[in-house]
mmCIF file of C-alpha atoms in Angstrom:
data_model
loop_
_atom_site.group_PDB
_atom_site.id
_atom_site.type_symbol
_atom_site.label_atom_id
_atom_site.label_comp_id
_atom_site.label_asym_id
_atom_site.label_seq_id
_atom_site.Cartn_x
_atom_site.Cartn_y
_atom_site.Cartn_z
ATOM 1 C CA VAL N 65 0.000 0.000 0.000
ATOM 2 C CA GLY N 66 1.791 3.097 -1.235
ATOM 3 C CA MET N 67 -0.219 5.311 1.117
ATOM 4 C CA GLY N 68 1.314 3.818 4.249
ATOM 5 C CA GLU N 69 -0.979 3.973 7.253
ATOM 6 C CA ALA N 70 -3.146 6.655 5.573
ATOM 7 C CA PHE N 71 -4.942 3.709 3.926
ATOM 8 C CA SER N 72 -6.744 3.314 7.263
ATOM 9 C CA ALA N 73 -8.934 6.286 6.251
ATOM 10 C CA VAL N 74 -9.924 4.912 2.828
ATOM 11 C CA ALA N 75 -9.825 1.101 3.168
ATOM 12 C CA ASP N 76 -12.637 -0.140 0.935
ATOM 13 C CA ASP N 77 -12.207 -3.916 0.897
ATOM 14 C CA ALA N 78 -11.673 -6.796 3.321
ATOM 15 C CA ALA N 79 -8.149 -5.484 4.074
ATOM 16 C CA ALA N 80 -9.984 -3.082 6.419
ATOM 17 C CA LEU N 81 -9.941 -5.945 8.928
ATOM 18 C CA HIS N 82 -6.187 -5.300 9.227
ATOM 19 C CA TYR N 83 -5.836 -1.549 8.552
ATOM 20 C CA ASN N 84 -8.868 -0.100 10.358
ATOM 21 C CA PRO N 85 -11.691 -2.358 11.560
ATOM 22 C CA ALA N 86 -14.192 0.524 11.513
ATOM 23 C CA ALA N 87 -13.840 0.681 7.712
ATOM 24 C CA MET N 88 -15.506 -2.752 7.437
ATOM 25 C CA ALA N 89 -18.811 -0.849 7.805
ATOM 26 C CA SER N 90 -18.005 0.989 4.533
ATOM 27 C CA ILE N 91 -17.781 -2.155 2.402
ATOM 28 C CA PRO N 92 -20.894 -2.332 0.188
ATOM 29 C CA ARG N 93 -21.783 -5.995 0.905
ATOM 30 C CA LEU N 94 -19.104 -8.712 0.561
ATOM 31 C CA SER N 95 -15.354 -8.563 0.129
ATOM 32 C CA ALA N 96 -12.499 -11.056 0.192
ATOM 33 C CA VAL N 97 -8.755 -10.504 -0.224
ATOM 34 C CA PHE N 98 -5.915 -13.009 -0.370
ATOM 35 C CA THR N 99 -2.192 -12.239 -0.539
ATOM 36 C CA HIS N 100 0.960 -14.266 -1.070
ATOM 37 C CA ALA N 101 4.340 -12.508 -0.935
ATOM 38 C CA GLU N 102 7.724 -14.197 -1.166
ATOM 39 C CA HIS N 103 10.629 -12.517 0.600
ATOM 40 C CA VAL N 104 14.355 -13.183 0.958
ATOM 41 C CA ALA N 105 15.818 -16.492 2.177
ATOM 42 C CA SER N 106 12.635 -18.490 1.484
ATOM 43 C CA SER N 107 10.511 -16.412 3.874
ATOM 44 C CA SER N 108 6.933 -15.644 2.883
ATOM 45 C CA LEU N 109 3.793 -13.861 4.033
ATOM 46 C CA GLU N 110 0.311 -15.241 3.444
ATOM 47 C CA SER N 111 -2.846 -13.418 4.422
ATOM 48 C CA GLY N 112 -6.533 -13.413 3.731
ATOM 49 C CA ALA N 113 -9.668 -11.714 4.943
ATOM 50 C CA TYR N 114 -13.399 -11.895 4.344
ATOM 51 C CA VAL N 115 -15.944 -9.245 5.356
ATOM 52 C CA HIS N 116 -19.733 -9.407 5.130
ATOM 53 C CA ASN N 117 -21.640 -6.160 5.672
ATOM 54 C CA PHE N 118 -25.192 -6.744 6.883
ATOM 55 C CA GLY N 119 -26.142 -3.060 6.580
ATOM 56 C CA ARG N 120 -27.884 -1.658 9.648
ATOM 57 C CA SER N 121 -26.792 -4.692 11.713
ATOM 58 C CA GLY N 122 -23.106 -3.959 11.109
ATOM 59 C CA ALA N 123 -20.317 -5.875 9.409
ATOM 60 C CA ILE N 124 -18.390 -8.952 10.483
ATOM 61 C CA GLY N 125 -15.035 -10.149 9.269
ATOM 62 C CA ALA N 126 -12.546 -12.964 9.659
ATOM 63 C CA GLY N 127 -8.966 -13.230 8.514
ATOM 64 C CA PHE N 128 -5.569 -14.801 8.915
ATOM 65 C CA GLN N 129 -1.919 -13.774 8.585
ATOM 66 C CA TYR N 130 0.977 -16.204 8.442
ATOM 67 C CA PHE N 131 4.645 -15.259 8.160
ATOM 68 C CA ALA N 132 7.198 -18.060 7.716
ATOM 69 C CA ALA N 133 10.868 -17.146 8.056
ATOM 70 C CA GLY N 134 12.024 -20.285 6.214
ATOM 71 C CA ARG N 135 14.509 -22.830 7.543
ATOM 72 C CA ILE N 136 17.319 -21.381 9.640
ATOM 73 C CA THR N 137 20.426 -23.245 10.734
ATOM 74 C CA GLU N 138 21.052 -23.118 14.476
ATOM 75 C CA THR N 139 24.698 -23.047 15.486
ATOM 76 C CA ALA N 140 26.368 -23.512 18.887
ATOM 77 C CA ASP N 141 27.591 -20.241 20.406
ATOM 78 C CA THR N 142 31.186 -21.176 21.153
ATOM 79 C CA THR N 143 32.012 -23.897 18.641
ATOM 80 C CA GLY N 144 30.064 -22.737 15.593
ATOM 81 C CA LEU N 145 28.884 -26.296 14.950
ATOM 82 C CA ASP N 146 25.455 -26.842 13.425
ATOM 83 C CA ARG N 147 22.866 -27.908 15.987
ATOM 84 C CA GLY N 148 20.123 -28.487 13.438
ATOM 85 C CA GLU N 149 17.504 -26.296 11.812
ATOM 86 C CA PHE N 150 14.372 -24.531 12.971
ATOM 87 C CA SER N 151 11.529 -22.749 11.154
ATOM 88 C CA PRO N 152 10.249 -19.657 12.976
ATOM 89 C CA TYR N 153 6.800 -18.299 12.157
ATOM 90 C CA ASP N 154 4.148 -15.803 13.228
ATOM 91 C CA MET N 155 0.443 -16.481 12.846
ATOM 92 C CA ALA N 156 -2.723 -14.535 13.658
ATOM 93 C CA LEU N 157 -6.410 -15.383 13.327
ATOM 94 C CA SER N 158 -8.677 -12.334 13.385
ATOM 95 C CA PHE N 159 -12.400 -11.867 14.018
ATOM 96 C CA GLY N 160 -13.989 -8.428 13.792
ATOM 97 C CA TYR N 161 -17.167 -6.372 13.970
ATOM 98 C CA ALA N 162 -17.906 -2.836 12.768
ATOM 99 C CA TYR N 163 -20.949 -0.584 13.051
ATOM 100 C CA ARG N 164 -21.841 2.613 11.187
ATOM 101 C CA PHE N 165 -24.060 4.936 13.232
ATOM 102 C CA SER N 166 -27.216 5.704 11.295
ATOM 103 C CA GLY N 167 -30.738 6.711 12.227
ATOM 104 C CA LEU N 168 -30.131 6.887 15.973
ATOM 105 C CA GLY N 169 -31.327 10.470 16.257
ATOM 106 C CA VAL N 170 -27.883 11.732 17.365
ATOM 107 C CA SER N 171 -26.555 13.908 14.546
ATOM 108 C CA ALA N 172 -23.031 14.067 16.048
ATOM 109 C CA LEU N 173 -22.682 10.280 15.529
ATOM 110 C CA GLU N 174 -24.430 10.034 12.151
ATOM 111 C CA GLY N 175 -22.186 8.387 9.528
ATOM 112 C CA HIS N 176 -19.263 7.681 11.873
ATOM 113 C CA SER N 177 -18.092 4.064 12.296
ATOM 114 C CA LEU N 178 -16.496 2.082 15.121
ATOM 115 C CA GLY N 179 -14.893 -1.329 14.790
ATOM 116 C CA ALA N 180 -12.986 -3.892 16.818
ATOM 117 C CA VAL N 181 -10.944 -6.986 15.982
ATOM 118 C CA LEU N 182 -9.984 -9.765 18.351
ATOM 119 C CA LYS N 183 -6.834 -11.667 17.317
ATOM 120 C CA LEU N 184 -5.403 -14.961 18.429
ATOM 121 C CA VAL N 185 -1.647 -14.642 17.923
ATOM 122 C CA ARG N 186 0.999 -17.357 17.945
ATOM 123 C CA GLN N 187 4.748 -16.963 17.446
ATOM 124 C CA GLU N 188 7.375 -19.650 17.355
ATOM 125 C CA LEU N 189 11.113 -18.995 17.364
ATOM 126 C CA PHE N 190 12.799 -21.477 19.675
ATOM 127 C CA ASN N 191 9.753 -21.684 21.924
ATOM 128 C CA ARG N 192 6.089 -21.101 21.202
ATOM 129 C CA ALA N 193 4.246 -18.088 22.600
ATOM 130 C CA GLU N 194 0.557 -17.270 22.304
ATOM 131 C CA THR N 195 -1.568 -14.282 23.249
ATOM 132 C CA VAL N 196 -4.795 -12.498 22.474
ATOM 133 C CA ALA N 197 -4.704 -9.002 20.975
ATOM 134 C CA ALA N 198 -7.309 -6.408 20.039
ATOM 135 C CA ASP N 199 -7.476 -3.706 17.390
ATOM 136 C CA LEU N 200 -9.873 -0.769 17.702
ATOM 137 C CA GLY N 201 -10.792 1.645 14.941
ATOM 138 C CA PHE N 202 -12.778 4.808 14.239
ATOM 139 C CA LEU N 203 -13.730 6.188 10.826
ATOM 140 C CA SER N 204 -15.427 9.547 10.396
ATOM 141 C CA ARG N 205 -18.052 10.411 7.869
ATOM 142 C CA GLY N 206 -16.790 12.476 4.954
ATOM 143 C CA TYR N 207 -16.324 16.205 5.471
ATOM 144 C CA LEU N 208 -16.231 19.017 2.907
ATOM 145 C CA GLU N 209 -18.464 17.148 0.463
ATOM 146 C CA GLY N 210 -16.721 13.846 1.217
ATOM 147 C CA ARG N 211 -13.226 15.105 0.373
ATOM 148 C CA PHE N 212 -11.767 14.579 3.862
ATOM 149 C CA ILE N 213 -12.115 11.496 6.049
ATOM 150 C CA ALA N 214 -10.481 11.053 9.449
ATOM 151 C CA SER N 215 -9.517 7.717 10.940
ATOM 152 C CA CYS N 216 -7.971 6.607 14.181
ATOM 153 C CA ASP N 217 -6.835 3.111 14.967
ATOM 154 C CA MET N 218 -5.072 1.352 17.804
ATOM 155 C CA TRP N 219 -3.649 -2.079 17.152
ATOM 156 C CA ASP N 220 -2.165 -4.968 19.067
ATOM 157 C CA ALA N 221 -3.423 -4.102 22.509
ATOM 158 C CA THR N 222 -2.409 -7.341 24.185
ATOM 159 C CA SER N 223 -2.816 -8.861 27.585
ATOM 160 C CA GLY N 224 -0.061 -11.280 28.524
ATOM 161 C CA ALA N 225 0.540 -13.516 31.510
ATOM 162 C CA THR N 226 1.263 -10.460 33.689
ATOM 163 C CA ARG N 227 -2.183 -8.989 32.871
ATOM 164 C CA ASP N 228 -0.540 -5.742 31.787
ATOM 165 C CA VAL N 229 -2.140 -4.139 28.748
ATOM 166 C CA MET N 230 0.242 -3.040 26.030
ATOM 167 C CA CYS N 231 -0.457 -1.133 22.835
ATOM 168 C CA ASP N 232 2.092 -1.553 20.043
ATOM 169 C CA GLY N 233 0.924 1.360 17.961
ATOM 170 C CA GLY N 234 -1.769 3.512 16.545
ATOM 171 C CA SER N 235 -2.356 6.248 14.073
ATOM 172 C CA ILE N 236 -4.535 9.213 13.391
ATOM 173 C CA MET N 237 -4.895 9.808 9.690
ATOM 174 C CA CYS N 238 -6.701 12.179 7.411
ATOM 175 C CA ALA N 239 -7.011 11.350 3.753
ATOM 176 C CA ARG N 240 -8.200 13.501 0.919
ATOM 177 C CA ALA N 241 -10.637 11.506 -1.158
ATOM 178 C CA ALA N 242 -10.276 11.634 -4.934
ATOM 179 C CA SER N 243 -12.525 14.214 -6.537
#
């Protein structure tokens, strides 16, 4: 995505599940995306998402991401001898919901969207680790005849074994829609 994180303000397909869950409410009805990308040293990224917008009831989505780092040779620290190979990976399964405010009688909310994604995340390097993470998103209605849209998203708020909540990142974006 050449727009970087600004895509969170204009996501118009099932990729919204990843970039800004609130944008799932903007998808006309159904959307599916699948990606395969090969990287260096036999590493690859696979992802897919499906979103179904039910209109006034909101939109639901499901997706997956899988990054495989390929086979890596493990060597002993002091001798440099091969100790075998391992295959690190990251995997996430995502489930989301988004709602566009409409007809509630509160003009300040009209046309704005909120969304949330719950992710089950697994990572394996030498050991396996698992956690649950959440993404939250907001998408404004269009301003200035639909030319400006604001979005805000927070991703990877996780709760680990210590019960501390951590947020890896977030963004506030404005995008100028094509005229």
